[in-house]
Short mmCIF file of C-alpha atoms and ligand atoms in Angstrom, two decimals:
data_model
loop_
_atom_site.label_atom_id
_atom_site.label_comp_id
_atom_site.label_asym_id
_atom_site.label_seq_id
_atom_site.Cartn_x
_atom_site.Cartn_y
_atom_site.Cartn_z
CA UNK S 1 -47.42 -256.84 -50.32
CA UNK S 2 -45.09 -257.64 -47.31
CA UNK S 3 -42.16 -259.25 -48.65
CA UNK S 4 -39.43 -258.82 -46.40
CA UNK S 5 -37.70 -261.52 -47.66
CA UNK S 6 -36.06 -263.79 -45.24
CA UNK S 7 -31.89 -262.74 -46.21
CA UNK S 8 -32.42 -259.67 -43.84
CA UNK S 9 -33.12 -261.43 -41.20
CA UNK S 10 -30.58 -264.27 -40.88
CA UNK S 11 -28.87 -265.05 -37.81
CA UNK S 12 -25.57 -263.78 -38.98
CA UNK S 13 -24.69 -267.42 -38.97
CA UNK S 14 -24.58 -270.11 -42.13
CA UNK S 15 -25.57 -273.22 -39.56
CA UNK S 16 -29.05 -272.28 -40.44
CA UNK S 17 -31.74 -275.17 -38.75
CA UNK S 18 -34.58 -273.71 -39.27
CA UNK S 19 -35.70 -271.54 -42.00
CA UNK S 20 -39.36 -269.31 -42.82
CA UNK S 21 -39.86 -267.40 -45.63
CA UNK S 22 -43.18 -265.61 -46.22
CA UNK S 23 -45.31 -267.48 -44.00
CA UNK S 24 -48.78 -266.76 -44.23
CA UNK S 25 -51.96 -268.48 -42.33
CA UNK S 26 -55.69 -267.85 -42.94
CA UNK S 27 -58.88 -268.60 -41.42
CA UNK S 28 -61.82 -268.83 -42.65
CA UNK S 29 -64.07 -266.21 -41.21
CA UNK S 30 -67.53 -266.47 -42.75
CA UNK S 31 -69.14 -264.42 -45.60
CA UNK S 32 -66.07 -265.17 -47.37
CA UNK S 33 -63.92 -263.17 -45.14
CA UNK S 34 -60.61 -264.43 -43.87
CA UNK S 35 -58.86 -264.26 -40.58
CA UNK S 36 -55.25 -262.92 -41.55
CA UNK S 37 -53.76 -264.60 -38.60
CA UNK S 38 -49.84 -265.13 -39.75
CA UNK S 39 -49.03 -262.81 -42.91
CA UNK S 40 -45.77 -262.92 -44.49
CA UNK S 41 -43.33 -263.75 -41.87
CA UNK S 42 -39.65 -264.14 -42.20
CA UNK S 43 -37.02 -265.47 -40.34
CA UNK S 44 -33.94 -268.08 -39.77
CA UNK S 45 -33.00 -269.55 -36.91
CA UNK S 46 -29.43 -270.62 -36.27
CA UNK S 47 -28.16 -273.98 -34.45
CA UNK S 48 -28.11 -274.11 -30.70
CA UNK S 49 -29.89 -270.40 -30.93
CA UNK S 50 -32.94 -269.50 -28.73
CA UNK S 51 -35.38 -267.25 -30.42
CA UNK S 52 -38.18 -265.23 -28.43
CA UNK S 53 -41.07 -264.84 -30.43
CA UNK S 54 -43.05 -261.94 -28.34
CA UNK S 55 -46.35 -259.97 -28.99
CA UNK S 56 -50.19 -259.31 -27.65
CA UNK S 57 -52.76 -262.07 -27.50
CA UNK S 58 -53.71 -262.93 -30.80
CA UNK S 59 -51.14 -261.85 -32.66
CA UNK S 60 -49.79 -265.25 -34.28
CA UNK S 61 -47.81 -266.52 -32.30
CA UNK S 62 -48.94 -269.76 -31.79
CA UNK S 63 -50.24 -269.71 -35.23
CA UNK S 64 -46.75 -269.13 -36.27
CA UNK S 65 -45.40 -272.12 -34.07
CA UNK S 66 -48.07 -274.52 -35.41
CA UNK S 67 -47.44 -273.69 -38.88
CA UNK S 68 -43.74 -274.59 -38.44
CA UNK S 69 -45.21 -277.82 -37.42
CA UNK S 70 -47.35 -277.93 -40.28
CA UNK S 71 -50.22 -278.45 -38.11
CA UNK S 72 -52.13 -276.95 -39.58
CA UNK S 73 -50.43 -276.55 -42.98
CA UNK S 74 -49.84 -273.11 -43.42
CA UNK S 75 -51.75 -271.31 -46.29
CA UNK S 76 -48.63 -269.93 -48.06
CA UNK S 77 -44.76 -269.97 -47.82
CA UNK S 78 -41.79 -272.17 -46.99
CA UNK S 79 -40.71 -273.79 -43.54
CA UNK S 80 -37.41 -275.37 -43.90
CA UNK S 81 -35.96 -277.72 -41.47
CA UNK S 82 -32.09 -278.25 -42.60
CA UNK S 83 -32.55 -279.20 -46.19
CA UNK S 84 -36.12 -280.45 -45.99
CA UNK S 85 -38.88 -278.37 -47.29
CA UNK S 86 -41.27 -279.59 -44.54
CA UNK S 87 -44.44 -277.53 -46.84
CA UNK S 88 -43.77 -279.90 -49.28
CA UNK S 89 -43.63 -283.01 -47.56
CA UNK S 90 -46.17 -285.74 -47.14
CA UNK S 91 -47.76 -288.99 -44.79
CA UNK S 92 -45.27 -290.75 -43.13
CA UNK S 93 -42.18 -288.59 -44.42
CA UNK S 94 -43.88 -285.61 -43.18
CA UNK S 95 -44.63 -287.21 -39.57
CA UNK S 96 -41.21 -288.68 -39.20
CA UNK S 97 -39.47 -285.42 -40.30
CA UNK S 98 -41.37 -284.29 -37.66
CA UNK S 99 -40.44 -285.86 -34.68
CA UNK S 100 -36.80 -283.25 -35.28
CA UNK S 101 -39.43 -280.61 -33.83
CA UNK S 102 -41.45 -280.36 -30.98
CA UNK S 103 -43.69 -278.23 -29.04
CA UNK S 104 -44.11 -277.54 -25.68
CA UNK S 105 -47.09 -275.89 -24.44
CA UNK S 106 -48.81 -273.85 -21.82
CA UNK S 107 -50.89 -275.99 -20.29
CA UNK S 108 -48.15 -278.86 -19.22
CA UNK S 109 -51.22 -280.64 -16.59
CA UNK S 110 -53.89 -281.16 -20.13
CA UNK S 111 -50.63 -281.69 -22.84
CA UNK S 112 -50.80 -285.00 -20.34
CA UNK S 113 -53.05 -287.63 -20.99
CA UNK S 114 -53.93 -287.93 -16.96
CA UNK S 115 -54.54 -291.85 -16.96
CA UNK S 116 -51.31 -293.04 -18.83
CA UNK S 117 -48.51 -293.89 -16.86
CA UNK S 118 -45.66 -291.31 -16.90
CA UNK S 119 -43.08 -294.01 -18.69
CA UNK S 120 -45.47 -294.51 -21.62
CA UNK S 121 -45.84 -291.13 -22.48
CA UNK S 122 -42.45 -290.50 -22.23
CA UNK S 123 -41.61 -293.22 -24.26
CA UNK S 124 -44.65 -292.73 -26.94
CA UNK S 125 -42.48 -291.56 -29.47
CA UNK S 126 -39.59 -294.40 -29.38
CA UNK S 127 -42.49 -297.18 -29.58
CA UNK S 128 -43.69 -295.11 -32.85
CA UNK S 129 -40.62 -294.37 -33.95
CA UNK S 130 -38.07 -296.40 -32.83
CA UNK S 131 -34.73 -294.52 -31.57
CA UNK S 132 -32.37 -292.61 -33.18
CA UNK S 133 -29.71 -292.40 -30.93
CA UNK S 134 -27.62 -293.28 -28.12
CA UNK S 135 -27.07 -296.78 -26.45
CA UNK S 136 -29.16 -299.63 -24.88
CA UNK S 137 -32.85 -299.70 -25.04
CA UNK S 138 -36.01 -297.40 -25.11
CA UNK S 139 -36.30 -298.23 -21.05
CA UNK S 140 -33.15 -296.48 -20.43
CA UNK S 141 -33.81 -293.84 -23.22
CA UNK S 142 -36.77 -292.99 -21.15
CA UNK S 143 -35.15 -293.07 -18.18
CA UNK S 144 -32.02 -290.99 -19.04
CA UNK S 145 -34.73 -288.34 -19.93
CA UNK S 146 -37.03 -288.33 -16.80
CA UNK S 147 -33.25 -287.74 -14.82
CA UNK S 148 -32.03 -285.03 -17.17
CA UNK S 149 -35.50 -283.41 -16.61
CA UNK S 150 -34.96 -283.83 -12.52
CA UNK S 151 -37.42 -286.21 -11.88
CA UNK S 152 -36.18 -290.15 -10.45
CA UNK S 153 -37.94 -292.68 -13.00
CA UNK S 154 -38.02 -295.76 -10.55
CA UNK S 155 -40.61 -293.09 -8.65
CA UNK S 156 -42.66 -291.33 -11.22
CA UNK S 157 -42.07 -293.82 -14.09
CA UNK S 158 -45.84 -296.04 -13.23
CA UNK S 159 -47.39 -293.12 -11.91
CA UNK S 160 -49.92 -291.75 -13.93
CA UNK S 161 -50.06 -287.38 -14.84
CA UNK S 162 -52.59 -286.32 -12.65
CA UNK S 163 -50.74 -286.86 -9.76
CA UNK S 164 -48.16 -284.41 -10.45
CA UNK S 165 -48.02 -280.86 -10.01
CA UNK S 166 -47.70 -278.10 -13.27
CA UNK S 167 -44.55 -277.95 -12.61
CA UNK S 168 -43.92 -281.31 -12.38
CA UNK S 169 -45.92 -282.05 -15.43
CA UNK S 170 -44.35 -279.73 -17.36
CA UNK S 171 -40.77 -281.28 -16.66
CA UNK S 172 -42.68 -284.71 -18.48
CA UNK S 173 -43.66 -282.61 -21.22
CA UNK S 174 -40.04 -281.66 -21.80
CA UNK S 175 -39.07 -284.86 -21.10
CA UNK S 176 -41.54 -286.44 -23.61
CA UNK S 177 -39.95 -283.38 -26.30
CA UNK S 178 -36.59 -284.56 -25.59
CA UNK S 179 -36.77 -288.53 -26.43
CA UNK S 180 -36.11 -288.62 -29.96
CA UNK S 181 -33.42 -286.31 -29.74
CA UNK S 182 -35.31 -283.26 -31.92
CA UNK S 183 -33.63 -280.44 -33.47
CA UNK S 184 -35.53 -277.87 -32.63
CA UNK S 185 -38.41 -277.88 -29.54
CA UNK S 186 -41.19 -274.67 -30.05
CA UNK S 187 -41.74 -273.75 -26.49
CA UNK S 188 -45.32 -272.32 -26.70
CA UNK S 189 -45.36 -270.19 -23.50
CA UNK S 190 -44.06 -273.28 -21.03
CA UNK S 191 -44.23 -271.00 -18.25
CA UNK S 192 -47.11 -268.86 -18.46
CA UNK S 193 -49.56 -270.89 -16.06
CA UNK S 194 -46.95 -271.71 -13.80
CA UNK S 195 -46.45 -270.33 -10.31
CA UNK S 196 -44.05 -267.59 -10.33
CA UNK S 197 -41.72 -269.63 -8.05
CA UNK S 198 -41.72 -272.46 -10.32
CA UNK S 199 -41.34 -270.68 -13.22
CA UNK S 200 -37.78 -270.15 -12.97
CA UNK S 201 -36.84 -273.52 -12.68
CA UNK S 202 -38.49 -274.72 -15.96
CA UNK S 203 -36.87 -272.20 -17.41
CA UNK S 204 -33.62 -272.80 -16.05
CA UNK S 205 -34.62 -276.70 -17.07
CA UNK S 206 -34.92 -275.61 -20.83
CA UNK S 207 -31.68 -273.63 -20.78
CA UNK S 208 -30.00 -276.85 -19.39
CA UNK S 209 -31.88 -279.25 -21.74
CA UNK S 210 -30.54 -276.68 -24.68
CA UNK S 211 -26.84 -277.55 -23.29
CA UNK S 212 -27.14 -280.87 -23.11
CA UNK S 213 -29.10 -281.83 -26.22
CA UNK S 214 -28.08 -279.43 -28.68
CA UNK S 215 -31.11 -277.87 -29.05
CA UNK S 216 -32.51 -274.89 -31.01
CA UNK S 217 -35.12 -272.99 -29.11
CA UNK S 218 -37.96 -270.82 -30.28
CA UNK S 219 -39.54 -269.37 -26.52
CA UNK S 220 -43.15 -267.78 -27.86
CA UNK S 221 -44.04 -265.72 -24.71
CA UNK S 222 -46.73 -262.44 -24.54
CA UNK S 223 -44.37 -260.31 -23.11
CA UNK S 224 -40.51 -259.29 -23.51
CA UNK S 225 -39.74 -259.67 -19.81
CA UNK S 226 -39.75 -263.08 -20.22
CA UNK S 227 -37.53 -263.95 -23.11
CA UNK S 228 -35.06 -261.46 -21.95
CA UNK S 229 -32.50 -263.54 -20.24
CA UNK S 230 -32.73 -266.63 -22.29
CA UNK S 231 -32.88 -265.40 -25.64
CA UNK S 232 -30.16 -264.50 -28.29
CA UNK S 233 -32.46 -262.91 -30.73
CA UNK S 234 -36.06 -261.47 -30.06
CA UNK S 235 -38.70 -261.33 -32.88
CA UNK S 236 -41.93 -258.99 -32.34
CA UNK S 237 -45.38 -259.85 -33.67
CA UNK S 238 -47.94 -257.24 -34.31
CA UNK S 239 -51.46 -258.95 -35.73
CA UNK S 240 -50.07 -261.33 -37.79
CA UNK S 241 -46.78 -259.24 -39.29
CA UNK S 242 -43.14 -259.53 -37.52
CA UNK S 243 -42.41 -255.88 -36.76
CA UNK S 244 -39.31 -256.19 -35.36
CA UNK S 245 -36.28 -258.37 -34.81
CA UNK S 246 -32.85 -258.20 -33.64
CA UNK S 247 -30.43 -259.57 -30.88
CA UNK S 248 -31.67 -259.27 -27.62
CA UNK S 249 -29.41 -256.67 -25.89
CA UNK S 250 -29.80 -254.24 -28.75
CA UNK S 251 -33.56 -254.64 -29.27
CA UNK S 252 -33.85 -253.97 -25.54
CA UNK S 253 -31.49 -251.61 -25.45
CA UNK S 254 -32.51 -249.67 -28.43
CA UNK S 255 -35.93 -250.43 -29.30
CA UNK S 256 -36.52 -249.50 -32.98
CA UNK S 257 -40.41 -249.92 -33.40
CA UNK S 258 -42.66 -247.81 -31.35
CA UNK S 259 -44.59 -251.45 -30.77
CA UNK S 260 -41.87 -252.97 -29.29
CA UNK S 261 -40.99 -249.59 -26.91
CA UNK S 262 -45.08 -249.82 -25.80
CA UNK S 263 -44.19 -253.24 -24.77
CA UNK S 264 -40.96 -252.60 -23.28
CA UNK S 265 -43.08 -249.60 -21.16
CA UNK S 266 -45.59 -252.73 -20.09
CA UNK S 267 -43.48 -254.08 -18.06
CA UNK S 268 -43.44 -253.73 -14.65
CA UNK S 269 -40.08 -253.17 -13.56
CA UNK S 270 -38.56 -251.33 -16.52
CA UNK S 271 -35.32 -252.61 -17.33
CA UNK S 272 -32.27 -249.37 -16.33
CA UNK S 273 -31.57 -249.33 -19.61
CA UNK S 274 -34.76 -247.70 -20.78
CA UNK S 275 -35.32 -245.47 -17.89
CA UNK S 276 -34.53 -242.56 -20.24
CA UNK S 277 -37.39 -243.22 -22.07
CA UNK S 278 -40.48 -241.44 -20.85
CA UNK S 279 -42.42 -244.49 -21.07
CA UNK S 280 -46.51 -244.58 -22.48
CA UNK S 281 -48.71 -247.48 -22.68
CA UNK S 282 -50.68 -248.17 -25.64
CA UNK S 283 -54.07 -246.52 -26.49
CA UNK S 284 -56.31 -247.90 -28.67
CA UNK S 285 -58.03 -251.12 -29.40
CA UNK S 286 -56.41 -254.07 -31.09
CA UNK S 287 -57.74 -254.16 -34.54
CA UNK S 288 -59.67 -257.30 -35.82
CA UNK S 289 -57.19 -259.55 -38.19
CA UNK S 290 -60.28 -260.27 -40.40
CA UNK S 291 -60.04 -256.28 -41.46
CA UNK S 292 -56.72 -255.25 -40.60
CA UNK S 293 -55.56 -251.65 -41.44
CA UNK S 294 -53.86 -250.71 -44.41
CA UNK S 295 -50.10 -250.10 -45.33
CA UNK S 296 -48.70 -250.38 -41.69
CA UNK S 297 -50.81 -252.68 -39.16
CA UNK S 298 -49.37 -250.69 -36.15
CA UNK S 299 -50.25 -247.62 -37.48
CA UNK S 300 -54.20 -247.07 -35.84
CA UNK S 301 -52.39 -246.85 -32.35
CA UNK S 302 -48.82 -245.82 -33.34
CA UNK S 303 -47.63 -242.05 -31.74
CA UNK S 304 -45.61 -241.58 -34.72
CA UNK S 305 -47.96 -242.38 -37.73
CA UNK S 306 -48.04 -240.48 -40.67
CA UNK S 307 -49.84 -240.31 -43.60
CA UNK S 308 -47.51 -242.57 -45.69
CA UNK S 309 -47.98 -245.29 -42.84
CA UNK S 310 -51.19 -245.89 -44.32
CA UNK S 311 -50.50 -245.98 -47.89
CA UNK S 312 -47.25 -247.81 -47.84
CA UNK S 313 -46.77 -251.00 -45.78
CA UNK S 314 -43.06 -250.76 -43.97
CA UNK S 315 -40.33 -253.49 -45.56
CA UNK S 316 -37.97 -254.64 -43.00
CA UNK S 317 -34.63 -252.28 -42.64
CA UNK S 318 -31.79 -253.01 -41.32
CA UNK S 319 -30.89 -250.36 -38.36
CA UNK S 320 -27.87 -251.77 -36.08
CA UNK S 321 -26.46 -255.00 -36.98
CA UNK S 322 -28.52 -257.88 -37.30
CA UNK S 323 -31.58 -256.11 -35.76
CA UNK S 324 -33.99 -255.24 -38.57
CA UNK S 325 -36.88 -252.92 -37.95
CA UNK S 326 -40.77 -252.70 -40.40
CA UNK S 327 -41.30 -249.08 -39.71
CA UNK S 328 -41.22 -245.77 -42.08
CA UNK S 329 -40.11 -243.88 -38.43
CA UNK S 330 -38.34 -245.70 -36.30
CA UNK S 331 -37.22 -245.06 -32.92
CA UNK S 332 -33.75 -244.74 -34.25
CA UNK S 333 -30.98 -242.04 -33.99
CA UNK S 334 -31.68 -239.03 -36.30
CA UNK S 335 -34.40 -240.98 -38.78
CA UNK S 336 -36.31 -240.29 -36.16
CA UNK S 337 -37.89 -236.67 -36.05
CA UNK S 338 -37.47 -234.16 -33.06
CA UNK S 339 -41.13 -233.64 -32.44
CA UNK S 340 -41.75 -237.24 -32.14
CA UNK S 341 -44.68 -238.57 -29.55
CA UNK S 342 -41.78 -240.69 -28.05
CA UNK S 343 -38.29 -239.59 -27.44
CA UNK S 344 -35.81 -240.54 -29.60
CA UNK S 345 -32.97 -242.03 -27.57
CA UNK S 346 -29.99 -241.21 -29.90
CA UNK S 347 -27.80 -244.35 -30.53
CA UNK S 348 -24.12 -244.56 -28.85
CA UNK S 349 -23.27 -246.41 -32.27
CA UNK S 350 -25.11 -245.64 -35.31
N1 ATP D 401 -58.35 -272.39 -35.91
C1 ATP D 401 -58.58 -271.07 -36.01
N2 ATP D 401 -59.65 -270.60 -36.69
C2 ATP D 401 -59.89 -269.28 -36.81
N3 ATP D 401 -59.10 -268.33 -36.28
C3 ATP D 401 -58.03 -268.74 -35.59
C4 ATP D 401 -57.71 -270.12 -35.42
N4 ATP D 401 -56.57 -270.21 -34.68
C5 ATP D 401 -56.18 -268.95 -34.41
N5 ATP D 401 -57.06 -268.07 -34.95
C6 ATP D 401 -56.97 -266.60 -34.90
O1 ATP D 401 -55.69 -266.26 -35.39
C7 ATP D 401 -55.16 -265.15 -34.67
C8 ATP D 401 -53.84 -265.55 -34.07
O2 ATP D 401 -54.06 -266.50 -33.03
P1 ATP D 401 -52.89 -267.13 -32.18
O3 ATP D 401 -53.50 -268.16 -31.29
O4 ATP D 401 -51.81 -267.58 -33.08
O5 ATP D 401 -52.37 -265.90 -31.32
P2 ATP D 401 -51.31 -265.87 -30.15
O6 ATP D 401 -50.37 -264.78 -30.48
O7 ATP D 401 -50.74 -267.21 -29.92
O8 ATP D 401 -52.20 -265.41 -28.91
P3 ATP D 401 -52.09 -265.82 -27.35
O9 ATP D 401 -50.99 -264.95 -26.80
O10 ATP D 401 -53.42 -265.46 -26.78
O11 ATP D 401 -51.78 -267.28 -27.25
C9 ATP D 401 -56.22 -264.79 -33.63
O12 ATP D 401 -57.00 -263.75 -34.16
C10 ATP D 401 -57.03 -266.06 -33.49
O13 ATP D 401 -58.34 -265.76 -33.10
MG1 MG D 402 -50.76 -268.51 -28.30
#
């Protein structure tokens, strides 16, 4: 049994939007096996927040996102979206409850239907919908959109999506997030297929549209490099379990779960603040999610495991404030022992 239980791992905020507690997704797998693709996660996210949700191919993530969505419904736990339990919600109360969250994908040119034109895509939502806010009509709803995303409406509004670059395309998909106002928009790895050069600018575009519209972000992304600069809190997937999660500088900083260091050590150009670590990449094969290995998950490629890592699965802890770590050893001032495979990097602040 997981069970973290969501309380450890509020924002340290009460304007709570967004709220999951024990999610769990499963597949079917054949000969009555089950794909455990999402089990047991936790977390709250606070108003106007941006949460990174990082961690390898296959890991949830999107599973995760989707399930927030309730698309598909998730096999077990509670999503809720201010005081609405969305899990429990149904037909046309369900998809209008909805429309407060959106998604954003990776793909911005096929999230496009390529023979509509650009206005009625934008503006699908109002003619299903209607609007919620603002002044004047869904033309200039639309059109206040396509400008806050950068693009000039009396040029791209009766153009149709395949003329556009990824880029450009993936300023309509935010565009097309944005017109009912949501609460919160999932951004599903919006930059990942995107040229390096442009990939700064829709990321620059999301903090903006943040600003501007109040949003709350979750930014799902494979590795940390990504979500460093734009989020406020990071949460780190391991096959289908959150094993870490704190504010960004810290979990950066101060990585608690050997998982999250591994990653860390991925990346290219290692941020100065974990130079001190002698950094290792990660051996071992991903385990299948159909099968996957007792008490801790990490555990079949972890330096650090023990015997109890396989017995006993890891409940979240609290280490520094707000940044909660699922490990029996974490990398962590003197929990940590002195013959560890990774160095500990003692902790200016316990
Ligand atoms: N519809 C489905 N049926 C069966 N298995 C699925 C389904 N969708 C996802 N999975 C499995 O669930 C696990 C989690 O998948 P998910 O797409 O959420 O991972 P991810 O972290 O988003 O990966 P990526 O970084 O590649 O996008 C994977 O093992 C995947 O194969
Ligand atoms: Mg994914």
């Amino acid at each position: 049994m997981a069970g973290s239980g969501k309380a450890h791992l509020r924002p340290g905020r009460d304007d709570v939007v967004l709220s999951v507690e024990d999610l769990v997704v499963e597949f079917p797998a054949g000969g009555g096996k089950k794909v455990h693709a999402v089990s047991n996660i936790s977390f709250d996210v606070a108003k106007g927040e941006t949460l990174g949700l990082v961690g390898e191919s296959g890991c949830g993530k999107s599973t995760t996102g989707r399930a927030i969505m309730q698309l598909p419904r998730p096999t077990g736990g509670s999503v809720r979206l201010g005081d609405r339990e969305l899990t429990k919600l149904k037909g046309e109360e369900l998809r209008r409850t909805r429309t407060q969250l959106q998604m954003i994908f990776q793909d911005p040119i096929s999230s496009l239907n390529p023979r509509r034109k650009i206005k009625d895509i934008v503006g699908e939502g109002i003619s299903i919908w209607g609007k919620k806010t603002g002044n004047g009509d869904a033309r200039s709803r639309v059109d206040q959109v396509l400008i806050d995303v950068g693009l000039d409406p009396d040029t791209v509004g009766d153009r149709r999506a395949h003329q556009f670059s990824g880029g450009q395309c993936q300023r309509i998909c935010v565009a097309r997030s944005l017109v009912l106002d949501p609460e919160v928009i999932i951004c599903d790895e919006p930059v990942s297929a995107l040229d390096v050069s442009v990939q700064a600018q829709i990321l620059n575009l999301l903090e903006q549209m943040k600003d501007r519209y109040q949003l709350t972000l979750i930014f799902i992304a494979h590795d940390l490099a990504v979500v460093k600069n734009i989020s406020d809190r990071v949460a780190v997937m391991y096959l289908g379990k959150m094993c870490e999660i704190g504010p960004a500088e810290g979990l950066y900083a101060d990585p608690a779960h050997p998982y999250t260091h591994a990653l860390l050590a991925s990346i290219p150009q290692p941020d100065p603040n974990i130079e001190a670590l002698e950094l290792e990449t990660l051996e071992g094969e991903l385990p299948s999610p159909i099968d996957p290995p007792s008490g801790c998950r990490f555990r079949t490629r972890c330096p650090r495991a023990e015997e109890r890592c396989a017995e006993e699965e890891p409940l979240m802890r609290e280490v520094a404030e707000r940044h909660f770590v699922a490990c029996h050893f974490p990398l962590v001032g003197d929990t940590a022992p002195p013959d560890a495979g990774i160095p500990v990097k003692v902790r200016a602040t316990a």
